[in-house]
Amino acid sequence: MEMAVDDDGRSRTGTVWTATTHAITAVIGSGVLALPWSVAQMGWIIGPLFLIACAYITYYTAILLCDCYRTPDPVKGRRNYTYMDVIRSCLGPRDVLVCAIAQYAMLWGAMIGYVIVASTSMMSVDRSNCFHYKGHDAHCRASGNLYMIIFGLVEIVLSQFPNLEKITLISVIAAIMSCVYSIVALALSIGKFASHHSVEGSLIGVKVEGANGVPATTKVWHSFQALGNIAFAYTYAMLLIEIQDTLKSPPPENQTMKKASLYAIGITAIFYISLGCFGYAAFGNDAPGNILTGFYEPFWLVDIANVAVLVHLVGAFQVYAQPIYAKYEEYLSKKWPNSAFFHKTYTLPLTKSHSFRFTLCMLLLRTLLVIFTTLIAMLLPFFNAILGLLGSIAFWPLTVYFPVTMYIAQAQIKTGDRKWIVLQALSVVSLIVSVLAAVGSVADIGDRLKHVKLLKAEL
């Protein structure tokens, strides 16, 4: 049976449910594990409010971005296949470079973060089993370098899938796993909270100076960093257009993607707010940077959660990596149109009905990128600081500024109109948050670099 093709000659099979799973895989990631710590830095008032505010901002700007997939008409206009294509179509080439730097720095940075978190999860499995069998007073330490290398090897194999649409099954499994470990982390937090019959924490979060307090500068930097952590946890705008480009029509792609964004961000927000608040209620101001590292019993349940984190990150790494592969391969193939390195396809038979098709460009350059990413993760194993910096890089330009500016251009909203003022105010507030988050994260990374041992990630 011949597959139907769209108006550009391509065949698309995506639905609201495949788009939702891609979006959940992209949104619910390592950032969820840092939310109790983030709430602890800001306290019971600002912490939950910022969790809710980020969810609403992310959804609102996602809705604006959905209408920019086709230009100038959101239903019948010309398709834009990537986020940068939308920038070029709506704003012009001058903004493309800024977008490219922010988008691909965010995507690659997230890949680094995923390697770090995957190794942390496996180290947590080691420690929980050690404590279970040797007692909680035992000296249990674990090294993450081996786990980072193994994770990198797995990603080298998966990197040979040609595009995002071909990893739908991996994305579905990853989305399920994200729900598994989020639910387990939430259940463990609720259990710990119920066991001491009181709500831990305070209205202002971690105390300054005094008993169990921290220096004032540390409090400020960590509070700013927490803003970036929460912003990073919700970020997925830089993948929205790529996901929308997998959708079949009718119905119009913008309608389907708006539903998918509502479902994905809605589910995400429920998990995030619940885990952030219950985790803080359970641990108070001593909430760990990765919530799962705070539990060792029941060890089997903690192990399930950490393995689910690993499986999710295996898929999420590819969801973030595929747009990077596609962009540089497209650029290089156009630059050298007659080179066999970029254009000659080799076929390796696997079974009677399946074969592995690849170019030397795919095989070598994708492998080198994964190796380099893994090496950087081994050099900079700072979970919370990396998340905060990534959030600050991506939140304002990718999640707010560009969607808002493109929507204003496409909808032809006049300068000074009420809606124009509201959208610009949203952009300014988001810029302030991003700057504060960047300052806090850079300060924390600078402090950690003074004490770090290169190529030695431990828990």
Coordinates of C-alpha atoms in Angstrom, one line a residue:
M1 CA 0.0 0.0 0.0
E2 CA 1.4 3.3 -1.0
M3 CA 1.8 5.9 1.7
A4 CA 0.1 9.3 1.4
V5 CA 2.5 12.2 0.9
D6 CA 2.0 15.8 2.1
D7 CA 2.1 19.0 0.1
D8 CA 5.9 19.0 0.2
G9 CA 6.3 15.4 -1.1
R10 CA 7.2 14.0 2.3
S11 CA 5.3 11.2 4.2
R12 CA 4.4 11.9 7.8
T13 CA 2.7 9.5 10.2
G14 CA 2.8 11.4 13.5
T15 CA -0.3 11.9 15.7
V16 CA -1.2 13.8 18.8
W17 CA -0.1 10.8 20.8
T18 CA 3.3 10.3 19.2
A19 CA 3.9 14.1 19.5
T20 CA 2.8 13.9 23.2
T21 CA 5.3 11.1 23.9
H22 CA 8.1 13.0 22.1
A23 CA 7.3 16.1 24.1
I24 CA 7.1 14.3 27.4
T25 CA 10.4 12.6 26.6
A26 CA 11.9 16.0 25.9
V27 CA 10.4 17.8 28.8
I28 CA 10.4 15.3 31.7
G29 CA 14.1 14.6 32.1
S30 CA 16.9 15.0 34.6
G31 CA 15.6 18.3 35.7
V32 CA 12.7 16.8 37.7
L33 CA 15.2 15.2 40.1
A34 CA 16.5 18.6 41.1
L35 CA 13.2 20.2 41.9
P36 CA 13.0 19.5 45.7
W37 CA 16.4 21.1 46.0
S38 CA 15.3 24.0 43.9
V39 CA 12.2 24.6 46.1
A40 CA 14.4 24.3 49.2
Q41 CA 16.6 27.2 48.0
M42 CA 13.5 29.5 47.6
G43 CA 11.1 28.3 50.3
W44 CA 7.4 27.5 50.5
I45 CA 6.2 30.7 48.9
I46 CA 8.5 31.5 45.9
G47 CA 9.3 27.9 45.1
P48 CA 5.8 26.5 44.3
L49 CA 4.8 29.8 42.7
F50 CA 7.7 29.7 40.3
L51 CA 7.0 26.0 39.4
I52 CA 3.4 27.1 38.4
A53 CA 4.6 30.2 36.6
C54 CA 7.1 28.3 34.5
A55 CA 4.5 25.7 33.5
Y56 CA 2.1 28.4 32.3
I57 CA 4.8 30.4 30.5
T58 CA 6.1 27.3 28.7
Y59 CA 2.6 26.3 27.6
Y60 CA 1.6 29.8 26.5
T61 CA 4.7 30.4 24.4
A62 CA 4.4 26.8 23.0
I63 CA 0.9 27.7 21.7
L64 CA 2.4 30.8 20.0
L65 CA 5.1 28.7 18.5
C66 CA 2.7 26.1 17.1
D67 CA 1.2 28.7 14.9
C68 CA 4.6 29.5 13.4
Y69 CA 5.2 26.1 11.9
R70 CA 3.6 27.3 8.7
T71 CA 4.1 30.9 7.5
P72 CA 2.6 33.3 6.8
D73 CA -0.7 31.4 7.3
P74 CA -0.6 29.0 10.3
V75 CA -2.8 26.4 8.4
K76 CA -2.0 26.7 4.7
G77 CA 1.3 28.5 4.7
R78 CA 4.8 27.2 3.8
R79 CA 6.2 24.6 6.1
N80 CA 9.2 25.3 8.4
Y81 CA 11.0 22.1 9.2
T82 CA 13.2 23.3 12.1
Y83 CA 13.1 25.9 14.8
M84 CA 15.7 28.0 12.9
D85 CA 13.7 27.8 9.7
V86 CA 10.9 29.5 11.6
I87 CA 13.2 32.2 12.8
R88 CA 14.5 32.7 9.3
S89 CA 10.9 32.9 7.9
C90 CA 9.4 35.2 10.5
L91 CA 12.3 37.4 11.6
G92 CA 15.0 37.1 8.9
P93 CA 18.5 35.8 8.7
R94 CA 20.0 38.2 11.3
D95 CA 18.3 36.4 14.2
V96 CA 19.2 32.9 12.9
L97 CA 22.8 33.0 14.3
V98 CA 21.7 34.0 17.8
C99 CA 19.0 31.3 17.7
A100 CA 21.4 28.7 16.5
I101 CA 23.9 29.4 19.3
A102 CA 21.2 29.2 22.0
Q103 CA 19.4 26.2 20.6
Y104 CA 22.3 24.0 19.9
A105 CA 24.2 25.0 23.0
M106 CA 21.0 24.0 24.9
L107 CA 20.6 20.7 23.1
W108 CA 24.3 19.7 23.4
G109 CA 24.4 20.9 27.1
A110 CA 21.3 18.8 27.8
M111 CA 23.2 15.8 26.3
I112 CA 26.1 16.4 28.7
G113 CA 23.7 16.7 31.6
Y114 CA 22.0 13.4 30.6
V115 CA 25.4 11.6 30.7
I116 CA 26.0 13.0 34.2
V117 CA 22.6 12.0 35.5
A118 CA 22.7 8.5 34.0
S119 CA 26.0 7.8 35.8
T120 CA 24.6 9.3 39.0
S121 CA 21.6 7.0 38.8
M122 CA 23.8 3.9 38.4
M123 CA 26.1 5.1 41.2
S124 CA 22.9 5.4 43.4
V125 CA 22.1 1.8 42.6
D126 CA 25.6 0.7 43.7
R127 CA 25.3 2.7 47.0
S128 CA 21.7 1.6 47.8
N129 CA 22.7 -2.1 47.4
C130 CA 25.9 -1.5 49.4
F131 CA 23.9 0.1 52.3
H132 CA 21.3 -2.6 52.2
Y133 CA 23.7 -5.5 52.5
K134 CA 26.4 -3.9 54.6
G135 CA 24.4 -1.5 56.7
H136 CA 23.9 2.2 56.6
D137 CA 27.1 2.8 58.5
A138 CA 29.2 1.1 55.9
H139 CA 31.6 3.1 53.8
C140 CA 29.9 3.0 50.4
R141 CA 31.3 5.0 47.5
A142 CA 30.9 4.6 43.8
S143 CA 32.7 6.0 40.8
G144 CA 30.7 7.1 37.7
N145 CA 33.3 7.2 35.0
L146 CA 32.7 3.6 33.9
Y147 CA 29.0 4.2 33.8
M148 CA 29.5 7.3 31.7
I149 CA 31.6 5.3 29.2
I150 CA 29.0 2.5 29.0
F151 CA 26.3 5.1 28.4
G152 CA 28.3 6.7 25.7
L153 CA 28.8 3.4 23.9
V154 CA 25.1 2.7 23.9
E155 CA 24.4 6.2 22.5
I156 CA 27.0 5.6 19.7
V157 CA 24.9 2.6 18.5
L158 CA 21.6 4.5 18.8
S159 CA 23.1 7.6 17.0
Q160 CA 22.9 5.6 13.8
F161 CA 19.1 5.9 13.6
P162 CA 18.7 8.3 10.7
N163 CA 16.2 10.8 12.2
L164 CA 13.8 11.7 15.0
E165 CA 10.8 9.9 13.4
K166 CA 12.7 6.6 13.3
I167 CA 13.2 6.6 17.1
T168 CA 9.5 6.8 18.0
L169 CA 9.5 3.5 19.8
I170 CA 12.6 4.5 21.9
S171 CA 10.8 7.8 22.7
V172 CA 7.6 6.0 23.8
I173 CA 9.6 3.7 26.1
A174 CA 11.6 6.8 27.4
A175 CA 8.3 8.7 28.1
I176 CA 7.0 5.7 30.1
M177 CA 10.2 5.5 32.1
S178 CA 10.0 9.2 32.9
C179 CA 6.6 8.6 34.4
V180 CA 7.9 5.6 36.3
Y181 CA 10.8 7.3 38.1
S182 CA 8.8 10.5 38.7
I183 CA 6.0 8.4 40.3
V184 CA 8.5 6.4 42.4
A185 CA 10.3 9.6 43.5
L186 CA 7.0 11.2 44.4
A187 CA 5.9 8.0 46.3
L188 CA 9.1 7.8 48.3
S189 CA 8.9 11.5 49.1
I190 CA 5.3 11.2 50.3
G191 CA 6.3 8.1 52.4
K192 CA 9.1 10.0 54.0
F193 CA 6.9 13.0 54.6
A194 CA 4.2 10.9 56.2
S195 CA 6.8 9.1 58.5
H196 CA 7.8 12.2 60.4
H197 CA 4.2 13.7 60.6
S198 CA 5.3 17.2 60.0
V199 CA 6.1 19.5 57.1
E200 CA 9.8 20.3 56.8
G201 CA 11.2 23.5 55.3
S202 CA 10.4 27.1 55.8
L203 CA 8.9 30.1 54.0
I204 CA 12.2 31.4 52.9
G205 CA 14.1 28.2 52.3
V206 CA 17.6 27.5 53.3
K207 CA 18.7 29.6 56.2
V208 CA 21.5 32.2 56.1
E209 CA 24.4 31.8 58.6
G210 CA 23.6 30.5 62.1
A211 CA 23.0 26.8 62.9
N212 CA 22.6 24.7 59.8
G213 CA 22.8 27.9 57.7
V214 CA 24.9 28.8 54.7
P215 CA 26.8 32.0 53.8
A216 CA 24.7 34.8 52.4
T217 CA 26.5 34.7 49.0
T218 CA 25.9 31.0 48.8
K219 CA 22.2 31.5 49.5
V220 CA 21.9 34.1 46.8
W221 CA 23.8 32.0 44.1
H222 CA 21.9 28.9 44.9
S223 CA 18.5 30.7 44.8
F224 CA 19.4 32.1 41.4
Q225 CA 20.6 28.7 40.3
A226 CA 17.3 27.2 41.4
L227 CA 15.5 29.5 39.0
G228 CA 17.6 28.1 36.2
N229 CA 16.9 24.5 37.3
I230 CA 13.2 25.0 37.2
A231 CA 13.3 26.8 33.9
F232 CA 15.5 24.0 32.4
A233 CA 13.0 21.4 33.7
Y234 CA 10.2 22.8 31.6
T235 CA 12.2 23.7 28.5
Y236 CA 11.3 22.0 25.2
A237 CA 10.5 24.9 22.8
M238 CA 13.7 24.2 20.8
L239 CA 12.3 20.8 19.9
L240 CA 8.7 21.7 19.3
I241 CA 8.9 22.5 15.6
E242 CA 11.0 19.4 14.9
I243 CA 8.3 17.3 16.7
Q244 CA 5.5 19.2 14.9
D245 CA 7.1 18.4 11.6
T246 CA 6.5 14.6 12.2
L247 CA 2.7 15.2 12.3
K248 CA 0.3 14.1 9.5
S249 CA -2.5 16.3 8.4
P250 CA -5.5 16.7 8.4
P251 CA -6.2 18.0 11.0
P252 CA -3.9 21.0 10.7
E253 CA -0.5 20.5 12.4
N254 CA -0.9 23.5 14.7
Q255 CA -4.1 22.2 16.2
T256 CA -2.6 18.7 16.8
M257 CA 0.6 20.2 18.3
K258 CA -1.4 22.5 20.6
K259 CA -3.2 19.5 22.0
A260 CA 0.1 17.6 22.4
S261 CA 1.7 20.5 24.2
L262 CA -1.3 20.8 26.6
Y263 CA -1.2 17.1 27.4
A264 CA 2.6 17.0 27.8
I265 CA 3.1 20.2 29.8
G266 CA 0.0 19.4 31.9
I267 CA 1.3 16.0 32.8
T268 CA 4.7 17.4 33.4
A269 CA 3.4 20.2 35.6
I270 CA 1.5 17.8 37.8
F271 CA 4.6 15.7 38.4
Y272 CA 6.9 18.7 38.9
I273 CA 4.7 20.6 41.4
S274 CA 3.9 17.4 43.4
L275 CA 7.5 16.2 43.5
G276 CA 9.0 19.6 44.2
C277 CA 6.6 20.2 47.1
F278 CA 6.5 16.7 48.6
G279 CA 10.2 16.3 48.2
Y280 CA 10.8 19.6 50.1
A281 CA 8.2 18.6 52.7
A282 CA 10.1 15.4 53.2
F283 CA 13.7 16.6 53.4
G284 CA 13.2 20.3 54.2
N285 CA 16.3 22.5 53.6
D286 CA 18.4 19.4 53.4
A287 CA 16.9 18.2 50.2
P288 CA 19.6 16.6 48.0
G289 CA 20.5 17.9 44.6
N290 CA 19.2 14.7 43.0
I291 CA 16.2 13.6 45.0
L292 CA 16.7 9.9 44.4
T293 CA 20.1 10.0 46.0
G294 CA 18.4 10.8 49.3
F295 CA 16.7 7.3 49.5
Y296 CA 18.3 3.9 50.1
E297 CA 15.3 1.9 51.3
P298 CA 13.3 0.0 50.0
F299 CA 16.5 -0.6 48.0
W300 CA 14.7 -2.5 45.2
L301 CA 12.2 0.3 44.6
V302 CA 15.0 2.9 44.6
D303 CA 16.9 0.7 42.1
I304 CA 13.8 0.5 39.8
A305 CA 13.6 4.3 39.8
N306 CA 17.2 4.8 39.0
V307 CA 17.2 2.2 36.2
A308 CA 14.1 3.9 34.8
V309 CA 16.0 7.2 34.9
L310 CA 18.8 5.5 32.9
V311 CA 16.4 4.0 30.3
H312 CA 14.7 7.4 29.9
L313 CA 17.9 9.2 29.4
V314 CA 19.0 6.7 26.8
G315 CA 16.0 7.8 24.7
A316 CA 16.1 11.5 25.7
F317 CA 19.7 11.8 24.7
Q318 CA 18.8 10.8 21.1
V319 CA 15.7 13.1 21.0
Y320 CA 18.1 16.0 21.8
A321 CA 20.9 14.8 19.6
Q322 CA 19.0 14.1 16.4
P323 CA 18.4 17.8 15.5
I324 CA 22.1 18.4 16.0
Y325 CA 23.1 15.5 13.7
A326 CA 20.6 16.7 11.1
K327 CA 21.8 20.3 11.0
Y328 CA 25.5 19.7 10.6
E329 CA 25.0 16.8 8.2
E330 CA 22.8 19.0 6.0
Y331 CA 25.3 21.8 6.1
L332 CA 28.3 19.6 5.3
S333 CA 26.5 17.7 2.5
K334 CA 25.6 21.0 0.8
K335 CA 29.1 22.3 1.3
W336 CA 30.6 19.2 -0.4
P337 CA 27.9 18.0 -2.8
N338 CA 30.1 15.6 -4.7
S339 CA 31.9 14.0 -1.7
A340 CA 31.3 10.3 -1.2
F341 CA 32.0 10.8 2.5
F342 CA 28.7 12.6 2.9
H343 CA 26.6 11.2 0.1
K344 CA 27.5 7.5 -0.6
T345 CA 25.2 5.1 1.3
Y346 CA 26.5 1.8 2.4
T347 CA 24.3 -1.2 3.2
L348 CA 25.1 -3.8 5.8
P349 CA 22.7 -6.8 5.8
L350 CA 21.5 -7.8 9.3
T351 CA 18.7 -10.3 8.6
K352 CA 16.8 -11.4 5.5
S353 CA 14.4 -8.5 5.9
H354 CA 16.5 -5.8 7.7
S355 CA 19.7 -4.0 6.8
F356 CA 21.8 -1.2 8.3
R357 CA 22.2 1.7 5.9
F358 CA 24.7 4.4 6.7
T359 CA 27.1 7.0 5.3
L360 CA 30.6 7.5 6.5
C361 CA 29.6 10.9 7.7
M362 CA 26.9 9.4 10.0
L363 CA 29.1 6.7 11.2
L364 CA 32.2 8.7 12.1
L365 CA 30.9 12.2 13.0
R366 CA 28.0 11.1 15.1
T367 CA 30.4 8.7 16.9
L368 CA 32.9 11.5 17.5
L369 CA 30.2 13.8 18.9
V370 CA 29.0 11.2 21.4
I371 CA 32.6 10.6 22.5
F372 CA 33.3 14.3 22.9
T373 CA 30.0 14.8 24.9
T374 CA 30.9 11.9 27.2
L375 CA 34.4 13.3 27.8
I376 CA 33.0 16.8 28.7
A377 CA 30.5 15.1 31.1
M378 CA 33.4 13.3 32.8
L379 CA 35.3 16.6 33.2
L380 CA 32.3 18.6 34.6
P381 CA 30.2 16.3 36.8
F382 CA 28.2 19.2 38.4
F383 CA 24.5 18.1 38.3
N384 CA 22.7 21.2 39.7
A385 CA 25.1 23.8 38.4
I386 CA 25.0 22.4 34.8
L387 CA 21.2 22.3 34.9
G388 CA 20.9 25.9 36.1
L389 CA 23.3 27.1 33.5
L390 CA 21.4 25.3 30.7
G391 CA 18.1 26.7 31.9
S392 CA 19.5 30.2 31.9
I393 CA 20.8 29.8 28.4
A394 CA 17.6 28.4 26.9
F395 CA 14.7 29.9 28.9
W396 CA 14.6 33.5 27.7
P397 CA 15.7 33.3 24.1
L398 CA 14.2 29.9 23.1
T399 CA 11.2 29.6 25.3
V400 CA 10.0 33.2 25.5
Y401 CA 11.8 35.8 23.3
F402 CA 11.7 34.1 19.9
P403 CA 8.2 32.5 20.2
V404 CA 6.8 35.9 21.3
T405 CA 8.7 37.9 18.7
M406 CA 7.7 35.5 15.9
Y407 CA 4.1 35.5 16.9
I408 CA 4.0 39.3 17.0
A409 CA 5.5 39.4 13.5
Q410 CA 3.2 36.6 12.1
A411 CA 0.0 38.0 13.7
Q412 CA 1.0 41.5 12.7
I413 CA 0.4 42.9 16.2
K414 CA 1.1 46.6 16.2
T415 CA 3.6 48.2 18.5
G416 CA 1.9 49.7 21.6
D417 CA -1.2 47.5 21.4
R418 CA -2.4 46.0 24.7
K419 CA -1.3 42.5 23.6
W420 CA 2.0 43.8 22.4
I421 CA 2.7 45.3 25.8
V422 CA 1.7 42.1 27.7
L423 CA 4.0 40.0 25.5
Q424 CA 6.9 42.3 25.8
A425 CA 6.5 42.5 29.6
L426 CA 6.6 38.7 29.7
S427 CA 9.8 38.7 27.6
V428 CA 11.5 41.3 29.9
V429 CA 10.6 39.4 33.1
S430 CA 11.9 36.2 31.6
L431 CA 15.1 37.9 30.6
I432 CA 15.7 39.0 34.2
V433 CA 15.1 35.4 35.4
S434 CA 17.6 34.0 32.8
V435 CA 20.3 36.6 33.7
L436 CA 19.9 35.8 37.5
A437 CA 20.0 32.1 36.8
A438 CA 23.1 32.4 34.7
V439 CA 25.0 34.5 37.3
G440 CA 24.1 32.0 40.1
S441 CA 25.1 28.9 38.0
V442 CA 28.4 30.4 36.8
A443 CA 29.3 31.4 40.4
D444 CA 28.6 27.9 41.6
I445 CA 30.5 26.2 38.8
G446 CA 33.5 28.5 39.5
D447 CA 33.4 27.5 43.1
R448 CA 33.2 23.8 42.3
L449 CA 36.1 24.0 39.8
K450 CA 38.4 25.0 42.7
H451 CA 37.8 21.6 44.3
V452 CA 37.0 19.2 41.5
K453 CA 39.2 16.2 40.5
L454 CA 39.2 15.9 36.8
L455 CA 37.8 12.6 35.4
K456 CA 36.7 11.5 38.8
A457 CA 32.9 11.5 39.3
E458 CA 31.9 10.1 42.7
L459 CA 28.9 9.7 44.8

